[in-house]
Coordinates of C-alpha atoms in Angstrom, one line a residue:
X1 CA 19.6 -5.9 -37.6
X2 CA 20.1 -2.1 -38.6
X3 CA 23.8 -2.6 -39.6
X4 CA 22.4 -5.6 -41.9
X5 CA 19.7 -3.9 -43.4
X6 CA 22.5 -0.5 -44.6
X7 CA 24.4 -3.2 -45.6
X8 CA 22.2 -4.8 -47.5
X9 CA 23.0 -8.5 -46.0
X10 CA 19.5 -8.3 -44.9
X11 CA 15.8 -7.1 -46.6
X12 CA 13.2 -4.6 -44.9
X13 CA 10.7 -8.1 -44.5
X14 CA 13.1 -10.3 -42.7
X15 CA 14.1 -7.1 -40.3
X16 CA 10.7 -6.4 -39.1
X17 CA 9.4 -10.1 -38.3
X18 CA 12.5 -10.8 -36.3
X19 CA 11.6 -7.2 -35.2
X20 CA 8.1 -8.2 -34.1
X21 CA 9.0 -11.6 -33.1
X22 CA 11.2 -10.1 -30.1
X23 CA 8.8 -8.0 -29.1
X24 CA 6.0 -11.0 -29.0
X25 CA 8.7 -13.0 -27.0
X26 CA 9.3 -9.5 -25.1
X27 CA 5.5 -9.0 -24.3
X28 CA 5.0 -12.8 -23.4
X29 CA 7.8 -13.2 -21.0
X30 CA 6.1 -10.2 -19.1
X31 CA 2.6 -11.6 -19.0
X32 CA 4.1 -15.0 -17.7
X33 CA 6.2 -12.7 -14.8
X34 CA 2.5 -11.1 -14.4
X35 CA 0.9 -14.3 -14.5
X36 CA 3.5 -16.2 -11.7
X37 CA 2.6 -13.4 -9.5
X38 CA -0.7 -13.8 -9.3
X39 CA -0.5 -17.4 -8.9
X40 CA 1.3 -16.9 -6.1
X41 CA -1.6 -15.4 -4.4
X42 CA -1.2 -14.3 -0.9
X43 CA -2.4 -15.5 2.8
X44 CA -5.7 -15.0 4.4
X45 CA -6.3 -11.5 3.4
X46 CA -6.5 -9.8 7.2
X47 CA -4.4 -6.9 6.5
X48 CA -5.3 -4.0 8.8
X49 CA -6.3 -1.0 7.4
X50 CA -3.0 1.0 8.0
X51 CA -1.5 -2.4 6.6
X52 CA -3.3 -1.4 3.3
X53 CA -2.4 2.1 3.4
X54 CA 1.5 1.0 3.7
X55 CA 0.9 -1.2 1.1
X56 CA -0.6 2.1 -1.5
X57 CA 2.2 4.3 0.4
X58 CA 5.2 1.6 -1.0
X59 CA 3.6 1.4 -4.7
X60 CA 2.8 4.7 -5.0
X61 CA 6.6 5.8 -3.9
X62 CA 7.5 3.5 -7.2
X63 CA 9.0 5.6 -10.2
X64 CA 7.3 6.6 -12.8
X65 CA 3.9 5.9 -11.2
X66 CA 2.2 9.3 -11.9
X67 CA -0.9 6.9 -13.1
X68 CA -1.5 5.3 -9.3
X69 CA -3.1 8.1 -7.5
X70 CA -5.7 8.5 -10.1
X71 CA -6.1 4.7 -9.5
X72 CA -6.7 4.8 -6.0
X73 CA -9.2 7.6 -6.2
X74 CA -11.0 5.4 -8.8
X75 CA -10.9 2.1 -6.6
X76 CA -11.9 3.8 -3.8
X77 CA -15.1 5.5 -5.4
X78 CA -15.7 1.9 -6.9
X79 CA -15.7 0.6 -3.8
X80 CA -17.9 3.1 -1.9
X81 CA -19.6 5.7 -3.9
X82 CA -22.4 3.2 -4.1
X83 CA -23.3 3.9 -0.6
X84 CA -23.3 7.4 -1.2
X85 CA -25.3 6.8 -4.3
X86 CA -22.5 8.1 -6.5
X87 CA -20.7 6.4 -9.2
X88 CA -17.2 7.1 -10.9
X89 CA -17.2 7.5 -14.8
X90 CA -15.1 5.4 -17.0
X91 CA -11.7 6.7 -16.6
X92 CA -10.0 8.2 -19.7
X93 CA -6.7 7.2 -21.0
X94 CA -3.5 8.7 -19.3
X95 CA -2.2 11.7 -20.5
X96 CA -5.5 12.6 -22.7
X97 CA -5.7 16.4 -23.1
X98 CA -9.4 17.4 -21.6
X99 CA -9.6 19.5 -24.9
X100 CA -9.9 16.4 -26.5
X101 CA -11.8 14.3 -24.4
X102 CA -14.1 16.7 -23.2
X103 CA -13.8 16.1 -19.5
X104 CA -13.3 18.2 -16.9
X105 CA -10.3 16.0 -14.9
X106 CA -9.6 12.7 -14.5
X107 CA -11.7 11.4 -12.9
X108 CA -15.6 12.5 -13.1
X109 CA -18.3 11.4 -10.6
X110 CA -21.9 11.6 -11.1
X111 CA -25.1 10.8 -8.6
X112 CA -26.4 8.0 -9.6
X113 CA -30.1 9.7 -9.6
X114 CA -28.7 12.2 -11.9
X115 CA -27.3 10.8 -14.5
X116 CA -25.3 13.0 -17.1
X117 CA -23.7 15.9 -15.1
X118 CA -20.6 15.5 -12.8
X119 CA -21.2 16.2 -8.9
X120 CA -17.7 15.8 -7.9
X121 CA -14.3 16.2 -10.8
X122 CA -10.6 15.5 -9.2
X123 CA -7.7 16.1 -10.8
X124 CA -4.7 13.7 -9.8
X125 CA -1.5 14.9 -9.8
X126 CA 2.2 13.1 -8.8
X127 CA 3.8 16.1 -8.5
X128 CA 2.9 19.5 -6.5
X129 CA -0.3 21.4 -7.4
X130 CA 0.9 24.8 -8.2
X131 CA -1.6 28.2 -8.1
X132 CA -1.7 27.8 -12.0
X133 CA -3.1 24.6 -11.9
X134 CA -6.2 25.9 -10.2
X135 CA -6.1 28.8 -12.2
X136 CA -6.9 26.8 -15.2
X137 CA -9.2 24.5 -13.5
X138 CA -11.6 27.5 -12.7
X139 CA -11.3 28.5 -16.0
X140 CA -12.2 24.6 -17.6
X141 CA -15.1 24.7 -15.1
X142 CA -16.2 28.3 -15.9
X143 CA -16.5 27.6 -19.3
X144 CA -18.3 24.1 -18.6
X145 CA -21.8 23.6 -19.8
X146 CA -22.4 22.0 -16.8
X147 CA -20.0 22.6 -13.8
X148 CA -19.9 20.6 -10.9
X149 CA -20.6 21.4 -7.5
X150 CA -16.8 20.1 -6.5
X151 CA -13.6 20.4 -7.8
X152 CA -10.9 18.9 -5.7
X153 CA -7.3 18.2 -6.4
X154 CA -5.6 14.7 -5.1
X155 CA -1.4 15.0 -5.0
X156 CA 0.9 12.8 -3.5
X157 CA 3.2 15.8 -2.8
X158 CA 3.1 18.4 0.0
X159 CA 0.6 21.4 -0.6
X160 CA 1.5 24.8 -0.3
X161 CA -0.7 27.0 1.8
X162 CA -1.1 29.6 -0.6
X163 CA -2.6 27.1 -3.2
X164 CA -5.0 26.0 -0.5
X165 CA -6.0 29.8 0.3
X166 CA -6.4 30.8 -2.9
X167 CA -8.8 27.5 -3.7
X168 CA -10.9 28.3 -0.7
X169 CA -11.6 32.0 -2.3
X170 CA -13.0 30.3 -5.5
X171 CA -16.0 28.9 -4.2
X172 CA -17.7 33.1 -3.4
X173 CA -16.6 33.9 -6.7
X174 CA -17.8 30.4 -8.8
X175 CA -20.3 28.7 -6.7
X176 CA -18.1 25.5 -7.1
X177 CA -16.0 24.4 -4.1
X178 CA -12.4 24.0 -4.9
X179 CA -9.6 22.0 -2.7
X180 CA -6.6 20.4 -2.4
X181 CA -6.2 17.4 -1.1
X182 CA -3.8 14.6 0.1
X183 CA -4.1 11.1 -1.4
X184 CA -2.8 9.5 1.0
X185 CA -4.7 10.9 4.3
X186 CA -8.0 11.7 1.8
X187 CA -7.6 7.6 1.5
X188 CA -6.8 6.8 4.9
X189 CA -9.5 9.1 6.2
X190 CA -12.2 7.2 4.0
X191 CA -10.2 3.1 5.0
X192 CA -10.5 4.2 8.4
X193 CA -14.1 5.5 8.3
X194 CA -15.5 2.5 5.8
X195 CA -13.0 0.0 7.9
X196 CA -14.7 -3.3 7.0
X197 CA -15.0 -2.2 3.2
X198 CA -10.7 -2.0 3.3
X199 CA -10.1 -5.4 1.6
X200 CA -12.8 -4.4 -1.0
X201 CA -11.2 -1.6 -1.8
X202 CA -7.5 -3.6 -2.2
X203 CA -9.0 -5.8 -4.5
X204 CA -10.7 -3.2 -6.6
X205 CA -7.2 -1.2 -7.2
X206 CA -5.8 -4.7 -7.7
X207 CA -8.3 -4.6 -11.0
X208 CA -7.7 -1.7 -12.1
X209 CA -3.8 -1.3 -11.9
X210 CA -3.7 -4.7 -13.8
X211 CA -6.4 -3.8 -16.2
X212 CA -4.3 -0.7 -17.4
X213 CA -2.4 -0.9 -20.4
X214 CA 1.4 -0.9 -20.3
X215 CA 1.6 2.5 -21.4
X216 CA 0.0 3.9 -18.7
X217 CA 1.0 1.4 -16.3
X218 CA 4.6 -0.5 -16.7
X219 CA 4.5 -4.2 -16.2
X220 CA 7.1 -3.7 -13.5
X221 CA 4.8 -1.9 -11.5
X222 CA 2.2 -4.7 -11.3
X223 CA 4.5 -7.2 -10.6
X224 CA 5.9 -5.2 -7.9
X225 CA 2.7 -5.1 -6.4
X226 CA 1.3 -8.4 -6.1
X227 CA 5.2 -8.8 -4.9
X228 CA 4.2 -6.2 -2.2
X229 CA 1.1 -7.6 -1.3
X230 CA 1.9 -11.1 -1.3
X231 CA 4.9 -10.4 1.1
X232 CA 2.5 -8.1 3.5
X233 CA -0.5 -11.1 3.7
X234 CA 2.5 -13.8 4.3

């Protein structure tokens, strides 16, 4: 199409509808794949809760799925912060600067009888938390109007002791507990402990990684996942 249009065998107009008209095709081929999958469906839903944890270990080992973790934090305080009389916000958009949005990390819960200021913020990461990352969330929280009384970071990579100590020291000096924590035993940990809510939960990260948009979340990952769940409840 290029080569036509410096050529000038072809105009600007007809370029960009056969342009657009591949992507449509593009974009509708993918929500058919999307839609096949979930007509599928699955068997009786009686996955164990270590079956359910395989399942988020498989997805979340998927590349480029930095997005996931902050997912699974989200399903899981959709799921049960309403027995701890918590809520999770509305999650931003991936990749929005906290300058911009005005949020503290991604993911902001409140107590549902106090409305407005955040109780618990984590910060999701897909790669190692480093010391400077903590650095400059102490700073974000000193500088907060209204800082929270947690502050915990949720990787999917091994943590390094010294980032650990050093959180620990924060809360003496900020009055705001700090930590870093492992997505997948903080999840198992709270499966295990909320054992008949499991299946909830699945369902509720089922929502929300196919209610993100394609930029955030690829298609291929979505289809992969009802692939992964539908093979684990055959």
């Amino acid at each position: 199409m290029l080569e036509s249009l410096e050529a000038g065998t072809a105009n600007a107009e007809d370029v960009l509808a056969q342009a657009l008209a591949e992507l449509f095709a593009l974009r509708d081929e993918r929500e058919a794949a999307l839609g096949a999958a979930l007509a599928a469906g699955g068997g009786a839903g009686t996955l164990s809760t270590e079956d359910v944890l395989t399942l988020l270990e498989q997805h979340l080992r998927s590349k480029r799925a930095s997005r996931l973790p902050v997912l699974v934090v989200a399903a899981l305080y959709r799921t049960l912060g309403a027995l701890s009389d918590e809520q999770a916000l509305t999650l931003g958009a991936h990749n929005a600067a906290d300058a911009r949005t005005g949020i503290l990390g991604d993911i902001e819960v409140e107590v549902l009888a106090a409305p407005g200021r955040p109780a618990t913020v984590y910060e999701v990461k897909a790669r190692p938390v480093t010391l400077g990352d903590v650095q400059h969330a102490a700073r974000k929280v000193a500088a907060a109007p209204a800082p929270p009384e947690n502050y915990l970071f949720v990787t999917t990579h091994p943590i390094e002791r010294e980032v650990t100590d050093y959180a620990r020291t924060l809360h003496d000096r900020t009055g705001v507990e700090f930590a870093v924590l492992d997505a997948l035993s903080f999840a198992r940990h709270l499966l295990h402990f909320f054992h008949r809510h499991r299946l909830t939960f699945l369902n509720a990260y089922q929502e929300l990684l196919l209610a993100e948009p394609d930029s955030a979340v690829r298609p291929e990952l979505k289809t992969a996942w009802l692939a992964l769940r539908r093979s684990a409840e055959s």
